[in-house]
mmCIF file of C-alpha atoms and ligand atoms in Angstrom:
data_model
loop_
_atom_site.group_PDB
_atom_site.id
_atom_site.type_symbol
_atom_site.label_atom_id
_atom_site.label_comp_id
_atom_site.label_asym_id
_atom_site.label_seq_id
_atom_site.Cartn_x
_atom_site.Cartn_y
_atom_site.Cartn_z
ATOM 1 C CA UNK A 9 -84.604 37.527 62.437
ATOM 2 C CA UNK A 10 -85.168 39.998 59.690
ATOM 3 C CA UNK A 11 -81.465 41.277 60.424
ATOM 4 C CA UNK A 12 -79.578 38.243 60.050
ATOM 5 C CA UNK A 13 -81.429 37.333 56.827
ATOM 6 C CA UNK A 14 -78.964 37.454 53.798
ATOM 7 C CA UNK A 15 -81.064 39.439 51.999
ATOM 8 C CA UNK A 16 -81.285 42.363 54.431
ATOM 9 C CA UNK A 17 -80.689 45.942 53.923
ATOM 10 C CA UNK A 18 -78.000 45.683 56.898
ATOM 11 C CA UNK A 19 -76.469 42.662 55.980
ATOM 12 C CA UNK A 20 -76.078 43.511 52.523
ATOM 13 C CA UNK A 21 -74.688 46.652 53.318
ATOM 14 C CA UNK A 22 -71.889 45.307 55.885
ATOM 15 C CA UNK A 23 -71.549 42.301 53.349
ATOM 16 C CA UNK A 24 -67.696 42.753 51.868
ATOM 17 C CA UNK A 25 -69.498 42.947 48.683
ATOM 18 C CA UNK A 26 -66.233 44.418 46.122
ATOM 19 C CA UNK A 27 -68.999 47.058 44.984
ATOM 20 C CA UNK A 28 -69.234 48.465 48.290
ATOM 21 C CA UNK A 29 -65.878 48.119 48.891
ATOM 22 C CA UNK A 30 -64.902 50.782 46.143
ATOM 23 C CA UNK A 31 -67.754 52.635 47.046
ATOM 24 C CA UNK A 32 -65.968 52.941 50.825
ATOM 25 C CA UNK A 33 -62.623 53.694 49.139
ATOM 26 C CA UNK A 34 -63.368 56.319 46.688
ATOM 27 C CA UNK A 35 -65.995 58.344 49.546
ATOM 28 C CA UNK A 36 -63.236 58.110 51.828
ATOM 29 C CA UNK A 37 -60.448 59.579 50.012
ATOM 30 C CA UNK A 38 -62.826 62.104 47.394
ATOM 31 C CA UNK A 39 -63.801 64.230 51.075
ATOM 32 C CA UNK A 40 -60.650 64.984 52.257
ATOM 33 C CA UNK A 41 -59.805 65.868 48.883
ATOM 34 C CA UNK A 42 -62.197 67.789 48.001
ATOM 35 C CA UNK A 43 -62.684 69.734 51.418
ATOM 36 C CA UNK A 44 -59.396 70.646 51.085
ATOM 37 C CA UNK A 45 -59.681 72.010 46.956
ATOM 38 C CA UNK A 46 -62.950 73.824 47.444
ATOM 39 C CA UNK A 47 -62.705 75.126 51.081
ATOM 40 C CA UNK A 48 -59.343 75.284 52.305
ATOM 41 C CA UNK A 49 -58.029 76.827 48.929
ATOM 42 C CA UNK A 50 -61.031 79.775 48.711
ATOM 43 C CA UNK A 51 -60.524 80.658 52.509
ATOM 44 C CA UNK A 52 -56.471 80.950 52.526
ATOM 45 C CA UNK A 53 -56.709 83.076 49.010
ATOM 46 C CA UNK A 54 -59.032 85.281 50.425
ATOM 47 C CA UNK A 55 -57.513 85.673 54.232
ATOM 48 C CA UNK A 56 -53.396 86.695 53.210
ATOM 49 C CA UNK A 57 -53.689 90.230 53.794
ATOM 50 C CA UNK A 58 -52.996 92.441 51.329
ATOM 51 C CA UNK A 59 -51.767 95.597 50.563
ATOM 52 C CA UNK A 60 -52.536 97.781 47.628
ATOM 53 C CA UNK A 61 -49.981 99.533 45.930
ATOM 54 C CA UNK A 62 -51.020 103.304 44.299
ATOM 55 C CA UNK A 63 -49.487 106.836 43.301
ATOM 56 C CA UNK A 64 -49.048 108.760 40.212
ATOM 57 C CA UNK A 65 -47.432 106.526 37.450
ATOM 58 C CA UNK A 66 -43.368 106.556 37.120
ATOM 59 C CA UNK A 67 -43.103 106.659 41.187
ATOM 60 C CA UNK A 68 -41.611 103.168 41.323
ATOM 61 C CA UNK A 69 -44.664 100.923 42.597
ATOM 62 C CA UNK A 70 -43.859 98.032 39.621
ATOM 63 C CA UNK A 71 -40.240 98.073 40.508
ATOM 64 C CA UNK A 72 -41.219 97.933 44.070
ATOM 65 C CA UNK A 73 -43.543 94.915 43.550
ATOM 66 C CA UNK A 74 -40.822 93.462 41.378
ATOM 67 C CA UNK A 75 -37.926 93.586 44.049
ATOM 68 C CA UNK A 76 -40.245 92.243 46.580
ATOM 69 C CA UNK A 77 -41.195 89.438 44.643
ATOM 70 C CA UNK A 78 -37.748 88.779 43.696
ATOM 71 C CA UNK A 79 -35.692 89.812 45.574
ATOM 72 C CA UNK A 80 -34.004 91.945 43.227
ATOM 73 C CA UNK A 81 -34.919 94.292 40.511
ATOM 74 C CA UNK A 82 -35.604 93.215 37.629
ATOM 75 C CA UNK A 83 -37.085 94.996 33.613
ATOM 76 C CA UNK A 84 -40.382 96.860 34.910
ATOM 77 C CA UNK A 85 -43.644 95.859 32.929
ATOM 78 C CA UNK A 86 -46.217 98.119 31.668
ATOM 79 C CA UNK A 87 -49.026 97.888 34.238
ATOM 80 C CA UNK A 88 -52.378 98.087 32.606
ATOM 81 C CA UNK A 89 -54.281 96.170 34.717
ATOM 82 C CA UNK A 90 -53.833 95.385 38.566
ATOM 83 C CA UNK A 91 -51.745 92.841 39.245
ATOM 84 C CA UNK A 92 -51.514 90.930 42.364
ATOM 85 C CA UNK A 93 -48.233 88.929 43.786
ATOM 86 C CA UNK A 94 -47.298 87.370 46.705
ATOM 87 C CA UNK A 95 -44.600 88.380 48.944
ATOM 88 C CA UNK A 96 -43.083 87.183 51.959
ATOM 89 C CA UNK A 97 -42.067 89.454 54.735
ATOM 90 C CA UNK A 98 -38.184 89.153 55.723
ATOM 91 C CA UNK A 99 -37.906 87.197 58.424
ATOM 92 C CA UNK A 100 -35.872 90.144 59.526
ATOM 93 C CA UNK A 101 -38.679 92.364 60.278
ATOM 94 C CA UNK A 102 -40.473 91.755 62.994
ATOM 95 C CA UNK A 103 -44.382 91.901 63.179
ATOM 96 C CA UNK A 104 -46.500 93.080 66.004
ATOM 97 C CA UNK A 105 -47.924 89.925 66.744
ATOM 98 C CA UNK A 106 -44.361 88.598 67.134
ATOM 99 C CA UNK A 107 -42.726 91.062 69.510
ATOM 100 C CA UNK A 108 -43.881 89.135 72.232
ATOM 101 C CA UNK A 109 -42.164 85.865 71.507
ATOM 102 C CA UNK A 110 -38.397 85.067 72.091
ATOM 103 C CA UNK A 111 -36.226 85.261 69.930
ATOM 104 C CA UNK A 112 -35.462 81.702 69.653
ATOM 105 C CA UNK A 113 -39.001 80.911 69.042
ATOM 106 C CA UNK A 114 -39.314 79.081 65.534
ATOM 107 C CA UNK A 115 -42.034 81.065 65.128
ATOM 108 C CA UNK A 116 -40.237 83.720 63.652
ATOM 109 C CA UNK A 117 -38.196 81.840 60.591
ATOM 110 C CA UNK A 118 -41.976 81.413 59.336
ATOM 111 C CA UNK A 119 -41.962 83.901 56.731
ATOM 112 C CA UNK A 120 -44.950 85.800 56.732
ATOM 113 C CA UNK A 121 -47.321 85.817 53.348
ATOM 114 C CA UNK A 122 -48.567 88.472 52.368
ATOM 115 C CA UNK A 123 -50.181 89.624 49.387
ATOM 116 C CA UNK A 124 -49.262 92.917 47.039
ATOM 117 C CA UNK A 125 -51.628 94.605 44.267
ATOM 118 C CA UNK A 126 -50.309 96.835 41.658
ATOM 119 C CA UNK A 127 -52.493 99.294 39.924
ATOM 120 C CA UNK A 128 -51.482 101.326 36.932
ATOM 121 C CA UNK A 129 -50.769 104.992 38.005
ATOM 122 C CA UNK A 130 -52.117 106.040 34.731
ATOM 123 C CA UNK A 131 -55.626 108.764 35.247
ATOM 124 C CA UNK A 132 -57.736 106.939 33.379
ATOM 125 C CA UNK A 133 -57.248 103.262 34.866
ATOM 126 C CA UNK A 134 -57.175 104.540 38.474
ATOM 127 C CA UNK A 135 -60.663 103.120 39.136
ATOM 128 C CA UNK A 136 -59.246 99.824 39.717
ATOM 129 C CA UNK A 137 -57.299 101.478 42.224
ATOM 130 C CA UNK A 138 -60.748 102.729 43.720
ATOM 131 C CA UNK A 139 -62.534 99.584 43.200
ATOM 132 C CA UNK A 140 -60.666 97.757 45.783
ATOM 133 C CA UNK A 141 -60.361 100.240 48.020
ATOM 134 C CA UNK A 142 -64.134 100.256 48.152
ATOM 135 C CA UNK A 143 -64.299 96.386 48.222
ATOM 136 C CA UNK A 144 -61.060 94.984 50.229
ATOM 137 C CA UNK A 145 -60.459 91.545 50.801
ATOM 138 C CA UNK A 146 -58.549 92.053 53.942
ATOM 139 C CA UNK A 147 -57.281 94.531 52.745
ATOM 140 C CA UNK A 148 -54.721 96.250 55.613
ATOM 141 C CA UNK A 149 -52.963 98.860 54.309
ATOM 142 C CA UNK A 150 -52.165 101.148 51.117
ATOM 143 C CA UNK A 151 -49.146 102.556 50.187
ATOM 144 C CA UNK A 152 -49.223 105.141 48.156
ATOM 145 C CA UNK A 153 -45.791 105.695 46.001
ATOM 146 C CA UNK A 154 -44.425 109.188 44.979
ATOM 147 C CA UNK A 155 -41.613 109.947 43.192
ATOM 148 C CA UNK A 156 -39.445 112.069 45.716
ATOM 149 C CA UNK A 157 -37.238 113.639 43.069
ATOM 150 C CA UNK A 158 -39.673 114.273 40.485
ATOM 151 C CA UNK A 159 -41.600 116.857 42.969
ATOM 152 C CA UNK A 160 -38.588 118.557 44.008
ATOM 153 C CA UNK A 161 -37.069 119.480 40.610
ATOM 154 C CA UNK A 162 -39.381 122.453 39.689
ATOM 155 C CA UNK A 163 -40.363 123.264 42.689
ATOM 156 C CA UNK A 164 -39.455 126.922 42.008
ATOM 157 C CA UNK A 165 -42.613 128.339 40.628
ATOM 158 C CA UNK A 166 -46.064 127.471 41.806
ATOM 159 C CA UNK A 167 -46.711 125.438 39.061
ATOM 160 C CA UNK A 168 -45.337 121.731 39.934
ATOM 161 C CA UNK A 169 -47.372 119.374 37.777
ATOM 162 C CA UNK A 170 -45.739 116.455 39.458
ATOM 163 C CA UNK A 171 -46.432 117.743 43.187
ATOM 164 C CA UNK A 172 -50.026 118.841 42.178
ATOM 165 C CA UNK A 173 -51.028 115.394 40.189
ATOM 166 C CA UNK A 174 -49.651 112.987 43.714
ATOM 167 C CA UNK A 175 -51.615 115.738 45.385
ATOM 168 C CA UNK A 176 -54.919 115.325 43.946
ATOM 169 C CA UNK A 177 -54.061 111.758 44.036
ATOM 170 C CA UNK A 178 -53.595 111.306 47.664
ATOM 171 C CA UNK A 179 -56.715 113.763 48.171
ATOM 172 C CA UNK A 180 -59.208 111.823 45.875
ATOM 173 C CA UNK A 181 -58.181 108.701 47.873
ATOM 174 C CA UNK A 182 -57.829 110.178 51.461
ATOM 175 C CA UNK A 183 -61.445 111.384 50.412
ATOM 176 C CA UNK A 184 -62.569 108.150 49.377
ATOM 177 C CA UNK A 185 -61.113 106.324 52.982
ATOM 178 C CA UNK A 186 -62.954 109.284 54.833
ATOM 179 C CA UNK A 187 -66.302 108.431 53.441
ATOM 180 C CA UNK A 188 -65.653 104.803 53.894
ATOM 181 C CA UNK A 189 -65.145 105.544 57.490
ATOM 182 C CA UNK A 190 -68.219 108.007 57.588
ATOM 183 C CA UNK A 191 -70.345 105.419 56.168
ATOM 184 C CA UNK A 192 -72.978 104.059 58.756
ATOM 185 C CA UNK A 193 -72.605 100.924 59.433
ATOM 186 C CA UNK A 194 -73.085 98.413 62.785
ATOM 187 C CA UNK A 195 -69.700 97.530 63.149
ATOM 188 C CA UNK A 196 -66.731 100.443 63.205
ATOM 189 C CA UNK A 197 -64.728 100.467 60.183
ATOM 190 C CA UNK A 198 -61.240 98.836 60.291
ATOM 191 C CA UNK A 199 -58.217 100.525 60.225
ATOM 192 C CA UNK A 200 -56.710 101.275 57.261
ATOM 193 C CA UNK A 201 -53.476 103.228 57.490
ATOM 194 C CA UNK A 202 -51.614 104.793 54.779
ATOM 195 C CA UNK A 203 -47.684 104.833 53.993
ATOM 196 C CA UNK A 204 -46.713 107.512 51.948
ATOM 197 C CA UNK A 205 -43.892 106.284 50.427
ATOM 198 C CA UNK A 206 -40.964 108.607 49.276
ATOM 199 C CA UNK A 207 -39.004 106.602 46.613
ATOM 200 C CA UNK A 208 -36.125 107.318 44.654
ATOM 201 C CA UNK A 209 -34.336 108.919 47.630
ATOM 202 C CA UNK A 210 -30.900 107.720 46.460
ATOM 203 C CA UNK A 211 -30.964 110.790 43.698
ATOM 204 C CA UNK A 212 -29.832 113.761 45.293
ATOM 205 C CA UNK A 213 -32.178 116.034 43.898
ATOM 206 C CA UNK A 214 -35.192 114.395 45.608
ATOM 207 C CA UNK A 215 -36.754 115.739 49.205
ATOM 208 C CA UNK A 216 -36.509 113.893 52.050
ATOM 209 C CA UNK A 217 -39.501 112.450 53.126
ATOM 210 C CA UNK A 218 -40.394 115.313 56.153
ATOM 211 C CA UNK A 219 -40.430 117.692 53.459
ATOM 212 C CA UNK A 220 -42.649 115.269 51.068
ATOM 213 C CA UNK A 221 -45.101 115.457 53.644
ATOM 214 C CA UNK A 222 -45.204 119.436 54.232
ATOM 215 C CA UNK A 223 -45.188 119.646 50.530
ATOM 216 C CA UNK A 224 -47.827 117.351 50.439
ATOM 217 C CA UNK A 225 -50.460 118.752 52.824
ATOM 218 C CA UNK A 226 -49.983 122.100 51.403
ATOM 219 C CA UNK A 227 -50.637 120.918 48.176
ATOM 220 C CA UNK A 228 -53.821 119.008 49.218
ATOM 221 C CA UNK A 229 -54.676 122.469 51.539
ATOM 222 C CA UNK A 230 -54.342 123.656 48.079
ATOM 223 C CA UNK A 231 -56.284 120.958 46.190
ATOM 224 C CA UNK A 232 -59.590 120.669 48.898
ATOM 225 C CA UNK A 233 -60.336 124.357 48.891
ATOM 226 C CA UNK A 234 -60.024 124.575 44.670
ATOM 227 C CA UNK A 235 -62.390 121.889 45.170
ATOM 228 C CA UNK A 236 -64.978 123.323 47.968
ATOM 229 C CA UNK A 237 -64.586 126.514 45.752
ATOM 230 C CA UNK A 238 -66.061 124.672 43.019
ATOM 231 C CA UNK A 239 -68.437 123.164 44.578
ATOM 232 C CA UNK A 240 -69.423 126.335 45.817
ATOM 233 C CA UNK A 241 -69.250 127.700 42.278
ATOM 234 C CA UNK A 242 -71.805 125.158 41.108
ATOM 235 C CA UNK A 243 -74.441 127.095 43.307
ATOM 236 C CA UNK A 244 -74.510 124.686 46.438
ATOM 237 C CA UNK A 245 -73.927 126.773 49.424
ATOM 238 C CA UNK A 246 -71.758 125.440 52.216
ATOM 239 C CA UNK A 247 -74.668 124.951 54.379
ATOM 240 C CA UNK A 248 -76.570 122.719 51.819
ATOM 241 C CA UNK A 249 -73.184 120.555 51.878
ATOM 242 C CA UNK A 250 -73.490 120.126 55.516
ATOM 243 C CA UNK A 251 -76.900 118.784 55.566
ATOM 244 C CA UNK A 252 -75.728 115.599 53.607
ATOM 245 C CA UNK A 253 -74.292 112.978 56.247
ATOM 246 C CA UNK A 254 -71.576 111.992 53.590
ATOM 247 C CA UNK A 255 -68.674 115.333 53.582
ATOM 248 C CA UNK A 256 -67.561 116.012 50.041
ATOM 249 C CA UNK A 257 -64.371 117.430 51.303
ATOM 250 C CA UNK A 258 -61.599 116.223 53.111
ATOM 251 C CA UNK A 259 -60.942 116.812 56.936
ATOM 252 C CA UNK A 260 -62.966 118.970 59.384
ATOM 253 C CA UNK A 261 -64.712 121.757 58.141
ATOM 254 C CA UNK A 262 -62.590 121.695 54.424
ATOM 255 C CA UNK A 263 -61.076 125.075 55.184
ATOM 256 C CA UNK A 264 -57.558 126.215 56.956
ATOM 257 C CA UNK A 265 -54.374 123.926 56.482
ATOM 258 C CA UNK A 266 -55.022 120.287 55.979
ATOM 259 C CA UNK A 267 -52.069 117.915 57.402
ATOM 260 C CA UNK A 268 -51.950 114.521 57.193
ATOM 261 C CA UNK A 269 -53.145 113.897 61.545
ATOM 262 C CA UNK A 270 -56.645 115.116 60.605
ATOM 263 C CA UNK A 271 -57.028 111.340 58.930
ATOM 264 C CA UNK A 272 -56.270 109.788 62.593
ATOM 265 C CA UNK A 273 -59.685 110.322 63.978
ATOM 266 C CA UNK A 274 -60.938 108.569 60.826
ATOM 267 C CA UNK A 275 -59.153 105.336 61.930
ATOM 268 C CA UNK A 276 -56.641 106.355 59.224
ATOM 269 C CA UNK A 277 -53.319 106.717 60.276
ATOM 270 C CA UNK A 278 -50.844 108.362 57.561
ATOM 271 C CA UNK A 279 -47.323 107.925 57.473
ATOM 272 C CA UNK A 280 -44.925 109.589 55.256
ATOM 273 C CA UNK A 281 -41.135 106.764 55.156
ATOM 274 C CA UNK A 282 -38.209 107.643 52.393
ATOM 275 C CA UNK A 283 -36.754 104.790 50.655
ATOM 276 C CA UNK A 284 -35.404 103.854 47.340
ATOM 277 C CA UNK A 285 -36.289 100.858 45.068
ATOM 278 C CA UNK A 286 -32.817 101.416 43.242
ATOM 279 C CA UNK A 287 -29.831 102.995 43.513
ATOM 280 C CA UNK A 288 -25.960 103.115 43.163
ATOM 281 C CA UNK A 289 -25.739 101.412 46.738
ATOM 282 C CA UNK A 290 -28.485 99.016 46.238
ATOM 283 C CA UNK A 291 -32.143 99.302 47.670
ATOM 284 C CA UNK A 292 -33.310 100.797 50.794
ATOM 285 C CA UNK A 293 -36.554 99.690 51.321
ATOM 286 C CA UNK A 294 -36.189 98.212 55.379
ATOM 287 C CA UNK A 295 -38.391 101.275 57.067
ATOM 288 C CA UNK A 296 -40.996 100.226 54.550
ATOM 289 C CA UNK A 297 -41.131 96.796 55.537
ATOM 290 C CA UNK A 298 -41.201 97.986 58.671
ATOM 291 C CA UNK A 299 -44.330 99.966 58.769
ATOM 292 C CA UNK A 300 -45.804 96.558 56.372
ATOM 293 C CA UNK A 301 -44.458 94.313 59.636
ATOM 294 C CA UNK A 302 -46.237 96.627 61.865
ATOM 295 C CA UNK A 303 -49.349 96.864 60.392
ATOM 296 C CA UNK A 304 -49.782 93.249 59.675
HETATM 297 N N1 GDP B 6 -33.202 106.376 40.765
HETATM 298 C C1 GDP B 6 -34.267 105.619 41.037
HETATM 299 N N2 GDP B 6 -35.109 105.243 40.040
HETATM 300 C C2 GDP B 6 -36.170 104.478 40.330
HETATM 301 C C3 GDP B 6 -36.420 104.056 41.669
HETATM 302 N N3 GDP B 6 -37.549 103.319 41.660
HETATM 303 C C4 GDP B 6 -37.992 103.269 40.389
HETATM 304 N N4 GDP B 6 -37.161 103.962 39.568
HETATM 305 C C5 GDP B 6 -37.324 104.150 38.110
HETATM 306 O O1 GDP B 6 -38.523 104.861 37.898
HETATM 307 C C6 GDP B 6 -39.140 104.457 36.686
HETATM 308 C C7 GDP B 6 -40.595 104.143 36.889
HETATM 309 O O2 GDP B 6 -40.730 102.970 37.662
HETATM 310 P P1 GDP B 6 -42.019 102.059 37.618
HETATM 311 O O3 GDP B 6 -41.820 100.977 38.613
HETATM 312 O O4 GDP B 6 -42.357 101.650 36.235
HETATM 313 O O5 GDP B 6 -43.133 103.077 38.138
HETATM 314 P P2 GDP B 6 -44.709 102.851 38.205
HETATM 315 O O6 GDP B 6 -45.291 103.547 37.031
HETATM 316 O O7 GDP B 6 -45.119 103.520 39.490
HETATM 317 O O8 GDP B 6 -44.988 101.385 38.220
HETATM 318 C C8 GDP B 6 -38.348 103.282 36.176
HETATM 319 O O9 GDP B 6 -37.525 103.723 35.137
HETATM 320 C C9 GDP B 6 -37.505 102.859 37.366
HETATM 321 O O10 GDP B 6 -36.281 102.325 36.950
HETATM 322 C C10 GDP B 6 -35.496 104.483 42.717
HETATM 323 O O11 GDP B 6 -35.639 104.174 43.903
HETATM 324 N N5 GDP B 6 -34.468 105.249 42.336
HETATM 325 MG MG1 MG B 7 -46.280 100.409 36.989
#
């Protein structure tokens, strides 16, 4: 019989030849191996949601990234290009998913991963900012930083630089989400909420953060009609702008007061949480691990 013949394709295959012996080993352990490099590495980079970390530069997003990194606070670092960390949520803070489970459930000593991207505040390096906004890799939430103290200080006259720069800020980006939203595709877009993020609360000049957000959406009421006025300017009329599916200014119909639950319908929800990264009595940053938890 042409199996039991020695010199077989069969036989010399189940033969305990030492060639195919190796052979055996090294297929057997290289898969595992290198399912687990190539596959299992590329999926769980790309799944740890991540926030993105933006506002107008000296707000406190390095220092944030640095204390939730470490811990603690430690020398801040130039940012010049984004840079990405991981994080772990305290197991003190509860996420949605887990408010379900007891308490005893050792579910919840699992700290959660998450991942958090600085960008430099700086004008002219905010299109990395923009960039993965437009292109998130789960992406579940931005927090946009603004130095509570630094808008509050001249806030006599009209002319705060400081209130006006977070302004246009927020509005480019709220802008930017909007379209995203209003772009037509199968599938709705995700949500993608917003914490406003009033640092540097522990100085006693700076507003607290119900204040940062009526000084905000004036600002931006401010900001969208200097902007539909210019548009206007440049000899489109406000009817030729409507024609075009994509809005060029921000909430409906880009005149009146703008406030922040105009976004909601967008399937962007804004919140505006006071905190501090430093201070004499130490950090106060739980609310905005909170809203991190929540959205998770
Ligand atoms: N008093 C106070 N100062 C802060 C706080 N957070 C950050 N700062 C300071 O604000 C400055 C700018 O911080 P940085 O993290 O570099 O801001 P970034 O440009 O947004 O990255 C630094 O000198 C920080 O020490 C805070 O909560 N309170
Ligand atoms: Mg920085």
């Amino acid at each position: 019989m042409a199996w039991a013949d020695s010199q077989s394709l069969l036989s010399s295959l189940l033969n305990p030849s030492p060639l195919a012996i190796t052979l055996s080993i090294l297929v057997v352990f290289s898969i595992p191996l290198f399912l687990h490099l190539v596959i299992y590495r590329s999926a769980s980079s790309s799944t740890l949601p991540s926030f993105l970390l933006v506002g107008p530069s000296g707000s406190g997003k390095t220092s944030l990234l640095t204390l939730f990194e470490r811990g603690q606070h430690a020398e801040t670092r130039t940012s010049q290009a984004p840079l990405t960390v991981e994080v772990s949520l305290p197991v003190t803070t509860s996420t949605t998913s887990s408010q379900y489970r007891s308490v005893n459930d050792p579910t919840n000593q699992i700290h959660k991963k998450l991942l958090l991207v600085d960008t430099p505040g700086h004008g002219k390096l905010r299109h990395h900012a923009f960039d993965s906004v437009v292109k998130p890799r789960n992406l579940k939430g931005i927090i946009f930083m603004i130095d509570a103290a630094d808008i509050s200080t001249n806030s006599s006259g009209s002319g705060n630089d400081a209130l006006r720069q977070a302004a246009e800020y927020l509005h480019d980006l709220l802008l930017l989400l909007q379209k995203r939203a209003n772009t037509k595709t199968s599938k709705a877009p995700t949500e993608l909420p917003v914490l406003v993020a009033a640092n540097k609360l522990d100085l006693f000049t700076a507003l607290p953060a119900p204040l940062v957000k009526t000084a905000l959406e004036g600002e931006i009421t401010n900001v969208r009609s200097s902007r539909t006025k210019g548009l206007l300017d440049s000899g489109i009329g406000m009817n030729d702008l409507d024609v075009g599916e994509e809005k060029e200014w921000l909430g409906d119909g880009g005149e009146g007061k703008f406030d922040f639950a105009q976004m909601d319908e967008l399937n962007v929800s804004v919140s505006v949480v006071g905190g501090n990264v430093l201070g004499a009595d130490g950090p106060d940053v739980k609310q905005w691990w909170s809203w991190i938890g929540k959205t998770l």
